[in-house]
CSV table of C-alpha atoms and ligand atoms in Angstrom, one decimal:
chain,number,residue,atom,x,y,z
Q,1,UNK,CA,-45.7,-198.5,37.8
Q,2,UNK,CA,-45.1,-195.4,35.4
Q,3,UNK,CA,-43.9,-192.7,36.6
Q,4,UNK,CA,-45.8,-189.7,34.4
Q,5,UNK,CA,-44.9,-186.4,33.7
Q,6,UNK,CA,-47.0,-183.4,32.7
Q,7,UNK,CA,-46.5,-181.7,29.7
Q,8,UNK,CA,-47.7,-178.3,30.3
Q,9,UNK,CA,-47.8,-177.2,27.1
Q,10,UNK,CA,-51.2,-178.5,25.8
Q,11,UNK,CA,-52.6,-176.9,28.9
Q,12,UNK,CA,-55.0,-173.5,29.3
Q,13,UNK,CA,-52.7,-170.9,29.7
Q,14,UNK,CA,-55.4,-169.4,31.3
Q,15,UNK,CA,-55.6,-171.8,34.1
Q,16,UNK,CA,-52.6,-173.5,33.9
Q,17,UNK,CA,-52.1,-173.4,37.8
Q,18,UNK,CA,-55.4,-174.7,38.4
Q,19,UNK,CA,-55.0,-177.5,36.2
Q,20,UNK,CA,-51.4,-178.3,37.4
Q,21,UNK,CA,-52.9,-178.8,40.6
Q,22,UNK,CA,-55.6,-181.4,39.6
Q,23,UNK,CA,-52.5,-183.0,37.9
Q,24,UNK,CA,-50.6,-183.1,41.2
Q,25,UNK,CA,-53.5,-184.6,43.1
Q,26,UNK,CA,-53.9,-187.2,40.7
Q,27,UNK,CA,-50.9,-188.7,41.4
Q,28,UNK,CA,-48.5,-187.0,38.6
Q,29,UNK,CA,-44.5,-187.5,39.3
Q,30,UNK,CA,-43.1,-184.3,37.4
Q,31,UNK,CA,-44.3,-181.0,35.5
Q,32,UNK,CA,-42.5,-180.9,32.3
Q,33,UNK,CA,-42.3,-177.7,30.7
Q,34,UNK,CA,-40.7,-176.8,27.4
Q,35,UNK,CA,-38.7,-174.2,26.3
Q,36,UNK,CA,-38.7,-173.5,22.9
Q,37,UNK,CA,-37.1,-170.4,20.9
Q,38,UNK,CA,-38.4,-169.9,17.5
Q,39,UNK,CA,-35.5,-171.4,15.9
Q,40,UNK,CA,-34.6,-174.8,17.1
Q,41,UNK,CA,-38.5,-174.8,16.5
Q,42,UNK,CA,-41.2,-173.1,14.7
Q,43,UNK,CA,-42.7,-172.6,18.0
Q,44,UNK,CA,-42.5,-170.4,21.0
Q,45,UNK,CA,-43.3,-171.4,24.7
Q,46,UNK,CA,-42.8,-170.5,28.4
Q,47,UNK,CA,-39.9,-169.1,30.1
Q,48,UNK,CA,-37.7,-169.0,33.6
Q,49,UNK,CA,-40.7,-167.1,34.8
Q,50,UNK,CA,-43.3,-169.6,34.3
Q,51,UNK,CA,-40.9,-172.1,36.3
Q,52,UNK,CA,-39.9,-169.4,39.5
Q,53,UNK,CA,-44.4,-169.0,39.4
Q,54,UNK,CA,-45.0,-172.8,39.2
Q,55,UNK,CA,-42.5,-174.0,41.8
Q,56,UNK,CA,-44.2,-171.6,44.1
Q,57,UNK,CA,-47.6,-173.7,43.8
Q,58,UNK,CA,-46.8,-177.0,43.1
Q,59,UNK,CA,-44.1,-179.8,45.2
Q,60,UNK,CA,-43.6,-181.6,42.4
Q,61,UNK,CA,-40.2,-181.6,40.6
Q,62,UNK,CA,-40.0,-179.4,37.5
Q,63,UNK,CA,-38.7,-180.9,34.6
Q,64,UNK,CA,-37.4,-178.4,31.7
Q,65,UNK,CA,-37.2,-179.4,28.5
Q,66,UNK,CA,-34.7,-177.1,26.5
Q,67,UNK,CA,-35.9,-177.0,22.7
Q,68,UNK,CA,-33.6,-174.4,21.7
Q,69,UNK,CA,-30.2,-173.3,20.2
Q,70,UNK,CA,-27.4,-173.0,22.8
Q,71,UNK,CA,-28.7,-173.9,25.7
Q,72,UNK,CA,-26.0,-173.2,27.8
Q,73,UNK,CA,-27.0,-169.7,27.6
Q,74,UNK,CA,-30.0,-170.4,29.8
Q,75,UNK,CA,-28.4,-172.5,32.6
Q,76,UNK,CA,-28.2,-170.0,34.5
Q,77,UNK,CA,-31.2,-168.7,34.4
Q,78,UNK,CA,-33.5,-171.7,34.6
Q,79,UNK,CA,-31.3,-172.9,37.9
Q,80,UNK,CA,-32.0,-169.6,38.9
Q,81,UNK,CA,-35.8,-170.2,38.4
Q,82,UNK,CA,-35.5,-173.5,40.6
Q,83,UNK,CA,-35.4,-176.2,37.7
Q,84,UNK,CA,-34.8,-179.4,39.5
Q,85,UNK,CA,-34.0,-181.4,35.6
Q,86,UNK,CA,-32.6,-179.5,33.1
Q,87,UNK,CA,-32.7,-181.5,29.7
Q,88,UNK,CA,-31.4,-179.9,26.5
Q,89,UNK,CA,-31.1,-181.7,22.9
Q,90,UNK,CA,-28.3,-183.7,22.0
Q,91,UNK,CA,-28.2,-182.3,18.2
Q,92,UNK,CA,-28.0,-178.4,20.0
Q,93,UNK,CA,-25.3,-178.4,21.9
Q,94,UNK,CA,-21.8,-178.3,20.5
Q,95,UNK,CA,-20.4,-179.2,24.0
Q,96,UNK,CA,-22.7,-181.9,26.0
Q,97,UNK,CA,-20.6,-183.6,28.2
Q,98,UNK,CA,-19.1,-179.8,29.6
Q,99,UNK,CA,-22.9,-179.0,29.7
Q,100,UNK,CA,-23.8,-182.1,31.9
Q,101,UNK,CA,-21.4,-181.3,34.4
Q,102,UNK,CA,-22.5,-177.5,34.6
Q,103,UNK,CA,-26.0,-179.0,35.1
Q,104,UNK,CA,-24.6,-181.4,37.9
Q,105,UNK,CA,-22.7,-178.5,39.3
Q,106,UNK,CA,-25.4,-176.3,39.7
Q,107,UNK,CA,-27.5,-179.5,41.8
Q,108,UNK,CA,-30.2,-179.7,39.1
Q,109,UNK,CA,-30.4,-184.0,37.4
Q,110,UNK,CA,-28.6,-183.4,33.6
Q,111,UNK,CA,-31.3,-184.5,31.1
Q,112,UNK,CA,-30.4,-185.3,27.4
Q,113,UNK,CA,-33.2,-185.7,24.7
Q,114,UNK,CA,-33.1,-187.2,21.5
Q,115,UNK,CA,-35.0,-186.5,18.1
Q,116,UNK,CA,-37.2,-189.2,17.2
Q,117,UNK,CA,-34.7,-189.1,13.4
Q,118,UNK,CA,-31.5,-189.3,15.2
Q,119,UNK,CA,-29.5,-192.3,16.2
Q,120,UNK,CA,-29.1,-192.9,19.9
Q,121,UNK,CA,-25.8,-194.7,19.6
Q,122,UNK,CA,-24.1,-191.2,20.5
Q,123,UNK,CA,-25.7,-191.0,23.5
Q,124,UNK,CA,-23.1,-194.2,25.2
Q,125,UNK,CA,-20.2,-191.8,25.4
Q,126,UNK,CA,-22.3,-189.4,27.4
Q,127,UNK,CA,-24.0,-191.6,29.9
Q,128,UNK,CA,-21.9,-191.4,33.0
Q,129,UNK,CA,-23.2,-188.0,33.3
Q,130,UNK,CA,-26.7,-188.0,32.4
Q,131,UNK,CA,-29.1,-188.2,35.0
Q,132,UNK,CA,-31.8,-189.2,33.0
Q,133,UNK,CA,-32.7,-189.9,29.1
Q,134,UNK,CA,-35.5,-188.2,27.1
Q,135,UNK,CA,-36.3,-190.2,24.0
Q,136,UNK,CA,-38.8,-188.2,21.6
Q,137,UNK,CA,-41.3,-190.3,19.9
Q,138,UNK,CA,-42.4,-186.6,18.0
Q,139,UNK,CA,-40.0,-183.8,16.2
Q,140,UNK,CA,-39.7,-181.0,18.7
Q,141,UNK,CA,-41.8,-178.0,18.6
Q,142,UNK,CA,-45.4,-178.8,18.7
Q,143,UNK,CA,-48.2,-181.0,20.9
Q,144,UNK,CA,-50.8,-183.4,19.8
Q,145,UNK,CA,-48.1,-184.8,17.0
Q,146,UNK,CA,-48.3,-188.8,16.0
Q,147,UNK,CA,-46.1,-190.6,17.9
Q,148,UNK,CA,-43.3,-192.8,16.1
Q,149,UNK,CA,-42.8,-196.6,16.3
Q,150,UNK,CA,-39.6,-196.3,16.1
Q,151,UNK,CA,-39.1,-195.5,19.6
Q,152,UNK,CA,-39.9,-198.9,21.1
Q,153,UNK,CA,-37.0,-200.3,19.3
Q,154,UNK,CA,-34.8,-197.3,20.4
Q,155,UNK,CA,-35.9,-198.2,23.7
Q,156,UNK,CA,-34.3,-202.0,23.6
Q,157,UNK,CA,-31.1,-200.5,22.4
Q,158,UNK,CA,-31.0,-197.7,25.1
Q,159,UNK,CA,-31.9,-200.5,27.6
Q,160,UNK,CA,-28.9,-202.8,26.5
Q,161,UNK,CA,-26.5,-199.4,26.4
Q,162,UNK,CA,-27.5,-198.5,30.0
Q,163,UNK,CA,-26.5,-201.9,31.1
Q,164,UNK,CA,-23.6,-202.5,29.1
Q,165,UNK,CA,-22.4,-199.4,31.0
Q,166,UNK,CA,-23.4,-200.6,34.3
Q,167,UNK,CA,-25.9,-197.9,34.9
Q,168,UNK,CA,-29.5,-197.2,35.5
Q,169,UNK,CA,-30.5,-194.3,33.9
Q,170,UNK,CA,-34.3,-193.2,34.0
Q,171,UNK,CA,-35.8,-193.3,30.1
Q,172,UNK,CA,-38.4,-190.6,29.4
Q,173,UNK,CA,-40.6,-191.2,25.9
Q,174,UNK,CA,-42.1,-187.5,25.0
Q,175,UNK,CA,-44.6,-187.2,22.4
Q,176,UNK,CA,-47.7,-188.5,21.2
Q,177,UNK,CA,-48.3,-190.5,24.5
Q,178,UNK,CA,-51.7,-191.7,25.1
Q,179,UNK,CA,-53.0,-195.1,27.3
Q,180,UNK,CA,-52.4,-197.5,24.7
Q,181,UNK,CA,-49.1,-196.3,23.7
Q,182,UNK,CA,-48.1,-195.2,27.0
Q,183,UNK,CA,-48.9,-199.2,28.1
Q,184,UNK,CA,-46.9,-200.4,25.1
Q,185,UNK,CA,-43.7,-198.2,25.9
Q,186,UNK,CA,-44.2,-199.3,29.8
Q,187,UNK,CA,-43.7,-202.7,28.8
Q,188,UNK,CA,-40.8,-201.9,26.2
Q,189,UNK,CA,-38.9,-200.8,29.4
Q,190,UNK,CA,-39.7,-196.8,29.6
Q,191,UNK,CA,-39.8,-195.5,32.8
Q,192,UNK,CA,-41.2,-191.8,32.5
Q,193,UNK,CA,-44.0,-191.2,30.2
Q,194,UNK,CA,-44.4,-187.6,29.3
Q,195,UNK,CA,-47.7,-186.8,28.1
Q,196,UNK,CA,-49.7,-183.5,27.4
Q,197,UNK,CA,-52.5,-183.4,25.0
Q,198,UNK,CA,-53.6,-187.0,26.2
Q,199,UNK,CA,-53.9,-185.1,29.7
Q,200,UNK,CA,-55.1,-181.6,29.5
Q,201,UNK,CA,-57.3,-182.2,26.1
Q,202,UNK,CA,-58.5,-186.0,25.7
Q,203,UNK,CA,-60.8,-185.9,29.2
Q,204,UNK,CA,-60.7,-184.7,32.8
Q,205,UNK,CA,-57.2,-183.9,34.0
Q,206,UNK,CA,-57.6,-185.9,37.2
Q,207,UNK,CA,-58.7,-189.3,35.2
Q,208,UNK,CA,-56.3,-189.4,32.4
Q,209,UNK,CA,-53.5,-188.8,34.8
Q,210,UNK,CA,-54.8,-191.6,37.1
Q,211,UNK,CA,-55.3,-193.6,34.0
Q,212,UNK,CA,-51.6,-193.7,33.1
Q,213,UNK,CA,-50.5,-194.1,36.4
Q,214,UNK,CA,-52.3,-197.1,36.7
Q,215,UNK,CA,-50.7,-199.0,33.6
Q,216,UNK,CA,-48.7,-201.7,35.2
Q,217,UNK,CA,-45.9,-204.2,33.2
Q,218,UNK,CA,-47.4,-207.0,32.1
Q,219,UNK,CA,-45.3,-210.4,33.7
S,301,DX5,C1,-42.5,-181.4,21.9
S,301,DX5,C2,-42.7,-181.4,23.2
S,301,DX5,C3,-43.5,-182.3,24.0
S,301,DX5,C4,-45.1,-181.7,23.8
S,301,DX5,C5,-45.8,-183.3,24.1
S,301,DX5,O1,-41.9,-180.2,21.1
S,301,DX5,O2,-41.2,-181.4,23.7
S,301,DX5,O3,-43.2,-182.1,25.5
S,301,DX5,O4,-45.9,-181.2,24.9
S,301,DX5,O5,-47.1,-183.7,23.8
S,301,DX5,P1,-48.2,-184.4,23.4
S,301,DX5,O6,-48.3,-185.1,24.5
S,301,DX5,O7,-49.1,-183.6,23.2
S,301,DX5,O8,-47.6,-185.0,22.2
S,302,ZN,ZN1,-41.0,-182.0,25.9
């Protein structure tokens, strides 16, 4: 069964709480909050206050996805806000090994994300310090983009790399995920489906979450 992470970037921000509770009730596993700086990506999005307020209404783990330069500057801010998982983009961080250790030291799960145009081979040098991996299937910055097919091949390779390291690290895929793509991802080894537009903009929230949760691995 897939784990579903609800990316709130696509929600109606005026009804955010209500919409997140609908997703939670339907069986979502994580709430995914993109934090953008208008620099690493063009867009701006959420901040620590959103995470703090979210933690008051949901019992699901909150996964913060930093899509910004100098993620280390924001470490204590999001640890203090109650983030459960902190993921940064590999190409936005100069000292990823150190940063992964520091995330763990603050009691959060440490995640690394990698953009669709980057090779995942570098990830093998940090697997021993990573609790989660995120393969991005769109360029960071916006929801509603077209899914990059190259992620399927990366998923296979990523599994080889984690296996060779003797580790089991959950792999999430972020961007352009819908039901059809979700099914193929699940059957290609993805553990977490991160979805925004499909959940908030293509139907009734509860139904959309349940549909993703209902995907099965084909034997
Ligand atoms: C993109 C974000 C994604 C985004 C996914 O920068 O990291 O989490 O919200 O949105 P959809 O599912 O709409 O592609
Ligand atoms: Zn994201």
